[in-house]
XYZ file of C-alpha atoms in Angstrom:
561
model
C 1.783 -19.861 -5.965
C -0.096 -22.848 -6.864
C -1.171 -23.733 -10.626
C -3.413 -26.153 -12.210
C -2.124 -28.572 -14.460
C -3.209 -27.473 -18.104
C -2.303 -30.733 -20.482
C -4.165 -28.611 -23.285
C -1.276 -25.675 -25.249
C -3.599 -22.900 -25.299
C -2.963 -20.273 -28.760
C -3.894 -17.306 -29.993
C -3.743 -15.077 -33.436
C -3.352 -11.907 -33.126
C -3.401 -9.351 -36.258
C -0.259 -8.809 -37.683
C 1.212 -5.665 -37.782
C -1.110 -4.884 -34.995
C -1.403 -0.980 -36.227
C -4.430 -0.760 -33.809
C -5.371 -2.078 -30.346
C -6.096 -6.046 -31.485
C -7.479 -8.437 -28.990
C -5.566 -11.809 -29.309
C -8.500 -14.280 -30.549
C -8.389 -18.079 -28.451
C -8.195 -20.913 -30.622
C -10.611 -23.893 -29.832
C -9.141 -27.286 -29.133
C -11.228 -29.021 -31.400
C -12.161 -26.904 -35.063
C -11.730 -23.178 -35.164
C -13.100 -22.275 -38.654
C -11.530 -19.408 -40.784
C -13.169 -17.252 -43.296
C -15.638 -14.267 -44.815
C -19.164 -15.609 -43.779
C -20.056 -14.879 -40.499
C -20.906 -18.730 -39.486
C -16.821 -18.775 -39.238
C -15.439 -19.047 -35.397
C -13.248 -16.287 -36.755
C -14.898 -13.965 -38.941
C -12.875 -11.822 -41.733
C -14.801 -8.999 -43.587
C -11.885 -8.622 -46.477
C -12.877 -9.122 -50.586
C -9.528 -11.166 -50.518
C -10.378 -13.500 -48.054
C -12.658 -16.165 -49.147
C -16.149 -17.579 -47.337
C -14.509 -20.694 -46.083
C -11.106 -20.122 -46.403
C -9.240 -22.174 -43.613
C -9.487 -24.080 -41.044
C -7.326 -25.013 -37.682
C -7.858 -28.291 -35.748
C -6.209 -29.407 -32.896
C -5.261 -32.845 -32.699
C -2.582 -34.968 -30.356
C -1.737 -31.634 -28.686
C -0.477 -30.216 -31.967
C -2.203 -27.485 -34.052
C -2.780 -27.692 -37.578
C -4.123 -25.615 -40.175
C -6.047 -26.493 -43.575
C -6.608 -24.119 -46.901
C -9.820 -25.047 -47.972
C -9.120 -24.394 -51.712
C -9.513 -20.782 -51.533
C -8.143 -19.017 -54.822
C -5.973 -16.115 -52.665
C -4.591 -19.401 -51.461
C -3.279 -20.248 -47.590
C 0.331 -18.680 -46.671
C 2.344 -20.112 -43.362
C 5.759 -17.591 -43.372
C 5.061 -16.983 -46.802
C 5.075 -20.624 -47.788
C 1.639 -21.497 -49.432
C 0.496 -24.651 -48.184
C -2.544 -26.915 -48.088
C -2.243 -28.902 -44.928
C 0.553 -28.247 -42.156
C 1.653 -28.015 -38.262
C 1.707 -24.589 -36.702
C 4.696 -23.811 -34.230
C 4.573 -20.535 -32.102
C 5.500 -17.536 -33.466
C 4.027 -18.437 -37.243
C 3.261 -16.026 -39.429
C -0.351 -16.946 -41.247
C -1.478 -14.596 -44.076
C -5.283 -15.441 -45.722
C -5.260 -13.150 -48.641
C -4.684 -10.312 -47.742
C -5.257 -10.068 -44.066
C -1.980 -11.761 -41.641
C -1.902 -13.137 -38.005
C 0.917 -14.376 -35.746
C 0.117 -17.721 -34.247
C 0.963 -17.431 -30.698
C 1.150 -20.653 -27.432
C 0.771 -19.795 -24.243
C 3.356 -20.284 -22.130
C 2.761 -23.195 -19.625
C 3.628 -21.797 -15.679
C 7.343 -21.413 -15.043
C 9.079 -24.183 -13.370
C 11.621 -23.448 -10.756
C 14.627 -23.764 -13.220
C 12.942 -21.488 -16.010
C 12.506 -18.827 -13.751
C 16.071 -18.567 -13.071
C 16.169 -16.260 -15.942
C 14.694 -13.421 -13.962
C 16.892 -12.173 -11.255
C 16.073 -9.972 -8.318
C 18.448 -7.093 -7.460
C 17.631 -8.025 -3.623
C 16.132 -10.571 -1.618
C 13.251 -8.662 -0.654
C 11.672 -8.712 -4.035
C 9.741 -12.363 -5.371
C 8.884 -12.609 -9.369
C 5.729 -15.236 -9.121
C 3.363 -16.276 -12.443
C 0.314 -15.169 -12.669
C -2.212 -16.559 -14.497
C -2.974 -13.555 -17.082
C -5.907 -14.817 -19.501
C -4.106 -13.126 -22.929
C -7.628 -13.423 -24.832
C -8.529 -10.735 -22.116
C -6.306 -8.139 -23.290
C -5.985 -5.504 -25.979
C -2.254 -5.758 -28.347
C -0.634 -2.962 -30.622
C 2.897 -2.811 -31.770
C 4.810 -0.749 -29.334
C 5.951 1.624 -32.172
C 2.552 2.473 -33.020
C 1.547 3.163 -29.480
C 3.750 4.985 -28.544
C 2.770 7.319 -31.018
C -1.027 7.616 -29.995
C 0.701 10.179 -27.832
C 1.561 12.880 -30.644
C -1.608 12.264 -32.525
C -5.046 13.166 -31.355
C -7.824 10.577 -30.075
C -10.933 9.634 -31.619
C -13.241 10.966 -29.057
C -16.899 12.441 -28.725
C -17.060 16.198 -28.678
C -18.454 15.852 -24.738
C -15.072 14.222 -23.745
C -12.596 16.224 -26.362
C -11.916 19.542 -23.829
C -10.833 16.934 -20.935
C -9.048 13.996 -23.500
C -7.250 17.379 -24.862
C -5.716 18.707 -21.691
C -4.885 15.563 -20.549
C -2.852 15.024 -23.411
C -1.300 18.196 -23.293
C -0.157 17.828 -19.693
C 1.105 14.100 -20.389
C 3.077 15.464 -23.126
C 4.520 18.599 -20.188
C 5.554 15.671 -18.134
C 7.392 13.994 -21.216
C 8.978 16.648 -21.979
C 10.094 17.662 -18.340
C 10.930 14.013 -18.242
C 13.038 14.129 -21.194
C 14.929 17.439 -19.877
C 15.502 15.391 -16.727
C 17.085 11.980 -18.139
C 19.443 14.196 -20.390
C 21.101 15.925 -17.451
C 21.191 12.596 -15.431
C 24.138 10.014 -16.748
C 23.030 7.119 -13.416
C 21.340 4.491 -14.670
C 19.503 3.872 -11.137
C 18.275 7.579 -10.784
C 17.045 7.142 -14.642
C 15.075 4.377 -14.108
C 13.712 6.089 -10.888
C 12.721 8.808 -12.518
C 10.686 7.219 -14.993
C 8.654 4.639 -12.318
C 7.843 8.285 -10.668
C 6.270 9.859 -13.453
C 4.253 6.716 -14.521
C 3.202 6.129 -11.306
C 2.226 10.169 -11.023
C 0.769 10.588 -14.445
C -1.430 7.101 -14.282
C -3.442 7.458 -11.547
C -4.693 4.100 -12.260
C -1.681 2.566 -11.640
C -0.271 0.659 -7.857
C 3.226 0.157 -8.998
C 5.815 -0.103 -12.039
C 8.977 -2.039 -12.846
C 11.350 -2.436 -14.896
C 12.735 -5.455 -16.396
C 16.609 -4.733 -17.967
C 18.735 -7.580 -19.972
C 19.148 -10.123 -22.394
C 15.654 -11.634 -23.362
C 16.902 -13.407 -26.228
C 19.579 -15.669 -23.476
C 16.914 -15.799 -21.502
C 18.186 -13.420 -19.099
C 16.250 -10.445 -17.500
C 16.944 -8.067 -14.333
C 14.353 -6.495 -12.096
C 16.045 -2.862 -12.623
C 13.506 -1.137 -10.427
C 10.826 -1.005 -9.009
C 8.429 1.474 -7.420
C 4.919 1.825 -5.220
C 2.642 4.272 -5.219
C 2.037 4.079 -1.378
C 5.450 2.945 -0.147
C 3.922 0.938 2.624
C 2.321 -1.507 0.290
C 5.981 -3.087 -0.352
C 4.289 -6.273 -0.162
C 7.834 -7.709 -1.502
C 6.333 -9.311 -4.537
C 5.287 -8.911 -8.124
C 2.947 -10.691 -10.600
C 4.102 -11.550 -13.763
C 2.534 -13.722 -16.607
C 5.552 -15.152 -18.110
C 3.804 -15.613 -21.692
C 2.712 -12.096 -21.477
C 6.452 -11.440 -21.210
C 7.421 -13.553 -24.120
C 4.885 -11.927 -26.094
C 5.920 -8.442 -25.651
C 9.601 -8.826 -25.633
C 9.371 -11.432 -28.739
C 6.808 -9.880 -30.989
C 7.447 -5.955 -30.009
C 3.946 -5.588 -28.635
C 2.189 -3.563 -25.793
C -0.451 -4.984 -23.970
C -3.145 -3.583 -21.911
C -6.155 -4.861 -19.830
C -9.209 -3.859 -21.565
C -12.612 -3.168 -18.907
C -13.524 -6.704 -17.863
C -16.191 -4.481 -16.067
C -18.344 -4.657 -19.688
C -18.052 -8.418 -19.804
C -21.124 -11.218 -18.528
C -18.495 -13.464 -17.452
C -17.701 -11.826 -14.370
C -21.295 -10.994 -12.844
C -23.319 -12.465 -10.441
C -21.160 -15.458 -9.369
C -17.882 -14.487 -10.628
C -18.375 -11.193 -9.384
C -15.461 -12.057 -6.464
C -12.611 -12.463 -9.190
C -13.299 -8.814 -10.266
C -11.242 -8.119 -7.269
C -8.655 -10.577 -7.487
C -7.349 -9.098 -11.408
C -5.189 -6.809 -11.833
C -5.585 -4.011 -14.779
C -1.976 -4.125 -16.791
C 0.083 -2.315 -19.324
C 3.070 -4.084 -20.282
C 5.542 -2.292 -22.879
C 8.982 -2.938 -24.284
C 11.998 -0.865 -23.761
C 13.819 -0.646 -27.126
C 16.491 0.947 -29.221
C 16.103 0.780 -33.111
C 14.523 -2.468 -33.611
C 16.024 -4.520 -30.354
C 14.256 -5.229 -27.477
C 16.988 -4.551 -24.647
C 13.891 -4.458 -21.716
C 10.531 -4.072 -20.682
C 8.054 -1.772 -18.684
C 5.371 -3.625 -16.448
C 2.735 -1.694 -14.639
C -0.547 -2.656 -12.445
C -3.076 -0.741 -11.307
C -5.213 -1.378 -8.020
C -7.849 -3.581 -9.888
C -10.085 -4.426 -12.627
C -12.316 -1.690 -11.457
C -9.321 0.838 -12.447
C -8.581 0.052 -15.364
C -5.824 1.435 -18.233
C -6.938 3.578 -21.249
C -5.083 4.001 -24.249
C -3.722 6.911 -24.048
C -2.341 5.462 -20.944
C -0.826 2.588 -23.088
C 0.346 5.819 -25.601
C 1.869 7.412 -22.295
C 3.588 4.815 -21.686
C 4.840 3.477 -25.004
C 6.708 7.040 -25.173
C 8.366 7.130 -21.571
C 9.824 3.553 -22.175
C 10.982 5.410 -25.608
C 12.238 8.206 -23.631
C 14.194 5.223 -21.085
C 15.469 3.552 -23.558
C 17.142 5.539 -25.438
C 18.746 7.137 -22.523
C 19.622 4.182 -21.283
C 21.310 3.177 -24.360
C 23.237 6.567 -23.759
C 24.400 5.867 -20.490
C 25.656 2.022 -21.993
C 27.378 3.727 -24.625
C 29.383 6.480 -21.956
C 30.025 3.332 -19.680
C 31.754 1.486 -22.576
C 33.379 4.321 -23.986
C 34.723 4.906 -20.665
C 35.804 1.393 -20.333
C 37.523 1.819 -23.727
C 39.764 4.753 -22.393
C 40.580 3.039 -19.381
C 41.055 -0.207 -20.840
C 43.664 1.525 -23.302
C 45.677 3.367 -20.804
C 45.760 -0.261 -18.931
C 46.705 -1.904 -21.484
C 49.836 0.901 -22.367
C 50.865 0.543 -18.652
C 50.792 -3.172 -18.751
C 53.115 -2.881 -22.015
C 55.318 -0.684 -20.522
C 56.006 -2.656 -17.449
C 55.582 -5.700 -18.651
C 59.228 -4.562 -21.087
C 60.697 -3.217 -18.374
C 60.159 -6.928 -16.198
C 61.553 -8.518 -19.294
C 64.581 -6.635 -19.320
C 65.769 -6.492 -15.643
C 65.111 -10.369 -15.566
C 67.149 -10.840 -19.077
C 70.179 -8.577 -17.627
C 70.066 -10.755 -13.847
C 69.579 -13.773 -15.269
C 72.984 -14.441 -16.060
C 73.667 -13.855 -12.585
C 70.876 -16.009 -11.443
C 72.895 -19.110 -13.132
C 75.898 -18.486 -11.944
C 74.693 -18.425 -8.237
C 72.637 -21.346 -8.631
C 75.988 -23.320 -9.404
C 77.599 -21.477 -6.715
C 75.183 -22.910 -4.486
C 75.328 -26.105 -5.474
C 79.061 -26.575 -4.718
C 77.968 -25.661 -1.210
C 75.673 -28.973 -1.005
C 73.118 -27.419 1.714
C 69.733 -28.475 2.139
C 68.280 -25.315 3.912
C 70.104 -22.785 0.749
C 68.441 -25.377 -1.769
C 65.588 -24.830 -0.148
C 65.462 -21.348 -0.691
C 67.033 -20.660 -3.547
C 64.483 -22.951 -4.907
C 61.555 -20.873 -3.624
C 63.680 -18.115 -5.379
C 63.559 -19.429 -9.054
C 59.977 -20.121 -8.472
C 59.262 -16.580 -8.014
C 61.323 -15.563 -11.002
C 59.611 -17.945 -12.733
C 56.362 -16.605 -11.657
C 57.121 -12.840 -12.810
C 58.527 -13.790 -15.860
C 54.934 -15.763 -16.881
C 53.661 -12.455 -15.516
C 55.186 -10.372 -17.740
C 54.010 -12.700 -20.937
C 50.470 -13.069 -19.815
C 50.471 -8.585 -19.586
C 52.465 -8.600 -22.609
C 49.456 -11.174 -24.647
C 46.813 -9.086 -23.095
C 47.686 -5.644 -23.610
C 48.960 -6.671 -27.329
C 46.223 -6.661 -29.725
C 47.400 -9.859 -31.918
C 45.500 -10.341 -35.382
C 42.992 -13.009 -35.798
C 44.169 -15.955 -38.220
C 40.930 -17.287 -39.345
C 40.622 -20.470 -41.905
C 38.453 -23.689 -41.521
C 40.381 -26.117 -38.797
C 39.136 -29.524 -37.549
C 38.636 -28.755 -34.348
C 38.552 -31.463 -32.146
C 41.629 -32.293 -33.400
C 42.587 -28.741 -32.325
C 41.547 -29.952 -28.851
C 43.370 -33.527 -28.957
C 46.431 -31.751 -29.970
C 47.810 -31.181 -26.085
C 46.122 -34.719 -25.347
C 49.381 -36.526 -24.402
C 50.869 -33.939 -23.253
C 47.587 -33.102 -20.800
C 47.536 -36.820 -19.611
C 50.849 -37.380 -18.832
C 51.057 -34.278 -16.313
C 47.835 -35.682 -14.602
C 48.845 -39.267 -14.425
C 51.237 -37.871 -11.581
C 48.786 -36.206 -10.472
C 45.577 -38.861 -10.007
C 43.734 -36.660 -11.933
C 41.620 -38.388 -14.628
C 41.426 -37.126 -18.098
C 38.117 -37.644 -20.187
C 37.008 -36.341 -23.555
C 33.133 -35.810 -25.424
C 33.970 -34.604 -28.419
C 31.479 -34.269 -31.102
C 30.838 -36.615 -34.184
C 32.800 -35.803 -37.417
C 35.709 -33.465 -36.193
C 33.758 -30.428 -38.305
C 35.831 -28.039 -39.835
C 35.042 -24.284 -37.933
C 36.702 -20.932 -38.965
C 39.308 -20.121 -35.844
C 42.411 -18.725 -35.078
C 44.074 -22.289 -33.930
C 46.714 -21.049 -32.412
C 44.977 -18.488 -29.996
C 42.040 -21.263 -29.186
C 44.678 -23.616 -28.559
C 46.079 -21.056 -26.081
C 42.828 -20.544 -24.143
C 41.741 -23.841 -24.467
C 45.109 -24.656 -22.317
C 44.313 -22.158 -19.747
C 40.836 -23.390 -18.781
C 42.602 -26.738 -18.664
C 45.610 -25.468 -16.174
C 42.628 -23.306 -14.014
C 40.731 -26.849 -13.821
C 43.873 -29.161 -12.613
C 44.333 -26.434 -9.869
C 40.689 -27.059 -8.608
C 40.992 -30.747 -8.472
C 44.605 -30.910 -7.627
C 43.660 -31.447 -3.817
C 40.670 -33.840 -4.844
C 41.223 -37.541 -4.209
C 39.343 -38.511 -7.387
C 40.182 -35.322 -9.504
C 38.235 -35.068 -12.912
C 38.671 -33.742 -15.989
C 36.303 -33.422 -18.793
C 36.896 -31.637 -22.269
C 33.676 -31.238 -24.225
C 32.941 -30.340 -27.765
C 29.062 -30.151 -29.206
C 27.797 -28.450 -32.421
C 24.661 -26.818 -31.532
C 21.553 -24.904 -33.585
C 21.566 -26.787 -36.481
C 25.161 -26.650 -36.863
C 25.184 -22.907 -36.822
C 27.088 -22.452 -33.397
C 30.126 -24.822 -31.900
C 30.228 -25.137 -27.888
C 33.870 -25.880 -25.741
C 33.418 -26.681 -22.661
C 36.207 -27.602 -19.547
C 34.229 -29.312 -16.457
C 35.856 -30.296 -13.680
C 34.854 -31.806 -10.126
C 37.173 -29.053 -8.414
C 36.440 -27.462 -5.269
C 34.244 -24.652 -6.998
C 34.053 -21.176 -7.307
C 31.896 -19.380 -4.575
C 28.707 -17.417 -4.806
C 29.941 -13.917 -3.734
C 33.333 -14.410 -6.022
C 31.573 -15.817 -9.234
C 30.738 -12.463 -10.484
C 34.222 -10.770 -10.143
C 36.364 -13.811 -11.912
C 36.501 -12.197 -15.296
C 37.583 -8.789 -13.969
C 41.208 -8.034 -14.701
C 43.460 -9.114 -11.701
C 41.260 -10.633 -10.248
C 42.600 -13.978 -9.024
C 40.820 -17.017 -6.197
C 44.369 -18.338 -5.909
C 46.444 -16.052 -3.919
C 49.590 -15.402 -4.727
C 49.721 -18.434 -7.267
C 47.905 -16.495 -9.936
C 47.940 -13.479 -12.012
C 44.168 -12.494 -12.932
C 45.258 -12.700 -16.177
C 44.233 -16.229 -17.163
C 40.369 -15.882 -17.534
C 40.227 -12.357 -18.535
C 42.327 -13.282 -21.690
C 40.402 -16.007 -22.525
C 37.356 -13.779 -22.322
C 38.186 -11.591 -24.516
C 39.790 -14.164 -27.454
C 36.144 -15.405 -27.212
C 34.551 -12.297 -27.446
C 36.876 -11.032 -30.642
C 35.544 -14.244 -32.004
C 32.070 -13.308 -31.791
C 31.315 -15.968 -28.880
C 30.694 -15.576 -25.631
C 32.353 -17.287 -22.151
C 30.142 -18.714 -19.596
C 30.534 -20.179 -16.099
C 28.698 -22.907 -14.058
C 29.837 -23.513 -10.800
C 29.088 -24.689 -7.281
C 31.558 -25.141 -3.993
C 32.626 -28.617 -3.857
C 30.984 -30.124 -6.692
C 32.981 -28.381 -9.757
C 32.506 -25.703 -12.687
C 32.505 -25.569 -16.393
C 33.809 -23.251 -18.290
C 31.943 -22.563 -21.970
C 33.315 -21.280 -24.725
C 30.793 -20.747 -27.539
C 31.082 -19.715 -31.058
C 28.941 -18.479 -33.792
C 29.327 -19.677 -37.356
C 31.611 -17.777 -39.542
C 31.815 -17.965 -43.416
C 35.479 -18.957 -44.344
């Protein structure tokens, strides 16, 4: 979908907490005047708020804003200030009325849309150009309950507003009954796209984003049409509408561009070509874990409020059962992770013990063998040790996973953590042709970690690298270390120019067992690394692409010594 080039950042305020619907106000690029008299571009009837209070100018595509000496004084995140830049998300207070500065986000390129995924082919995300000062924004909390509390409506409308409400609040109800007996996370989010798409009659079709928003990383979940046949196989989506509700908590809704001058007469053909919208967040206590996007047919259809309050409670209603379902999932994981981890004990000992009581006899054959000075028995008896070798690292690498071993945490330096193995690293690659390189971070900064475990994991990314560039004829090897966030988070990371990991097999290498090298590995390696990382508070991370290499990153959040 093609886009023209906007070199001006567009921003909005938008009243904050937005208790009531709040249309997000454009700022002008040049002066956009703040105050009580109504010859301000933004007009505030509040006692507290002065007659020229403030002012925001735009000026070598930054925004700035000015207090114009008024006595309640100018706040910027509770800072006052006379003269400073704005970044997005700023919280402005002018006595004692507050507004989040908002930018609009520029069209997605390519490699920022990679943080939505499609659960099938068949299904295209593409940006839409949603003009925000065009819709209507309340906190999610707050409209969601606009369904248990009744509207402000003439006496004409108040028989029909009333049973509509009460049959909305039926079908929440039946909904409700329905999610509680259901524990599949696909038939839940089914079940809620039906009764939207039922209960708004408004609406075309429904989806539902799932995931991480704060890494950036969001699932289509589902998705659902009114008339089935209209599976046109794509979906718009205004990514700053997105960041907007998933950032600030917010619902937004079309209001009736119907009402508005703008779009008579001449621009009476884009009527057709907008879509009316509700977009809502899907949360549990106060964290955004998803979101709800709906469109109706067109701007001629457009959403009410108490459609917005509708739907503000069934994305309640989804998320908390699919926090539910998460919960049973890892509880179950738990259990089965426990009785794993007592059967890997178990035969992990038992390995142990039948190797310690042949092993004896193991050395004695070996110099029986010897004395016979044969080149096929060498041979083979050498393929023999191998394999005991290999099932006694076995046993060690289920004995260090199923054992829970306490964290030693104190301040180390830890690149030279990381240079510790250096020689020893480099001479084993030497033989190999395999080149060595390091990009450590400034300063060697002290970080609170259990050496010895890091130093462990850090060795196993190393040893899962030299396999994938063992067969390479200019093998690579690059240990990286990089202090990130203002010092607040510390990033490891193991690249090498390997042969890759594959598409359909990227997904599964952290799974237990799970090993790309046949009968040369265990499925052991990655999984404990994983989970040191994890104990740590970090997280493990995996770029990689057939032929041209991975990286493996380990990454770390600060913690207080």
């Amino acid at each position: 979908m093609a886009h023209n080039k906007n070199p001006d950042p567009e921003a909005y305020l938008i009243p904050f907490p937005a208790e009531s619907f709040s249309k997000p106000v454009l700022l002008t690029l040049g002066r956009t005047s703040i105050g009580r008299a109504a010859s301000n571009a933004i007009q505030i009837s509040h006692p507290s708020v002065a007659d020229h209070h403030a002012v925001i100018l735009f000026s070598n595509d930054q925004y700035q804003i000015q207090d114009l000496d008024a006595m309640s004084g100018t706040f910027v995140n509770s800072t006052k200030i006379k003269s400073t830049l704005l970044n997005h998300h700023d919280k402005l207070s002018f006595g004692d009325r507050s507004f989040l500065f908002l930018m609009k986000s520029a069209p997605a390129s390519s490699e920022s849309s990679k943080s939505f995924f499609s659960p099938k082919e068949t299904i295209t995300l593409f940006e839409e150009d949603v003009e925000p000062s065009e819709l209507l924004a309340q906190t999610a909390k707050e409209a969601a309950k606009g369904m248990f509390r009744p509207a402000d409506v003439d006496l004409d409308e108040e028989t029909e507003e009333a049973s509509l409400a009460h049959h909305r609040l039926s079908l929440l109800y039946q909904l409700s009954e329905k999610l509680r007996a259901t524990k599949v996370l696909d038939q839940i989010l089914d079940k809620g796209l039906e009764l939207i798409l039922s209960a708004l009659k408004a609406s075309q079709r429904a989806m539902i984003l799932l995931g991480d928003h704060s890494k950036g990383q969001l699932q289509v979940s589902a998705i659902k049409y009114r008339d089935p046949q209209d599976d046109s196989g794509s979906f718009p989506i205004s990514r700053t509408i997105v960041d907007w509700v998933l950032t600030e908590k917010i619902a937004l809704v079309s209001q009736n561009l119907t009402q508005d001058t703008r779009f008579r007469d001449s621009d009476s053909i884009r009527i057709h070509n907008l879509k009316s919208i509700i977009v809502v967040p899907l949360m549990k206590d106060d964290k955004v874990i998803g979101m709800l996007y709906i469109d109706g047919k067109d701007i001629l259809h457009t959403f009410s409020r108490q459609d917005v309050a509708f739907s503000a409670a069934v994305a309640n209603e989804l998320a908390l059962c699919i926090e539910n379902v998460r919960l049973q999932n890892e509880l179950i994981q738990s259990e089965r992770m426990a009785a794993i981890g007592l059967t890997m004990t178990n035969l992990a000992h038992n390995i142990k013990n039948l190797l310690a009581l042949n092993q004896n006899s193991v050395d004695l054959l070996g110099l029986q063998l010897k004395t016979l000075d044969d080149s096929k028995i060498d041979k083979s008896w050498h393929y023999v040790l191998q394999s005991f070798t290999r099932i006694n690292n076995l046993a060690i690498n289920m004995l260090a996973f199923a054992k829970e071993q306490d964290m030693v945490l104190k301040p180390v330096a830890i690149n030279k953590v990381i240079l510790a193995n250096r020689e020893v690293i480099e001479n084993s690659l030497s033989s190999k042709g395999i080149t060595l390189e390091f990009a450590l971070c400034e300063g060697d900064p002290l970080w609170v970690m259990d050496a010895h475990q890091f130093n462990r994991v850090l060795l196993n990314l190393v040893v899962n690298a030299i396999d994938a560039v063992k067969h390479k004829t200019s093998g690579k090897i690059i240990i990286a270390s990089k202090l990130e966030d203002t010092a607040e988070t510390l990033s490891v990371s193991i690249a090498d120019n390997g042969i890759g990991i594959a598409p359909d097999r990227i997904g599964r290498i952290f799974e237990l067992f799970y090993t790309t090298k046949g009968t040369g590995g265990t499925g052991l390696g990655l999984p404990m690394v994983k989970k040191f990382v994890e104990k740590m508070g970090g997280t493990l991370t995996v770029q990689s692409a057939v032929d041209v290499g991975s990286t493996f990153t380990m990454t770390f959040p600060k913690i207080a010594p």
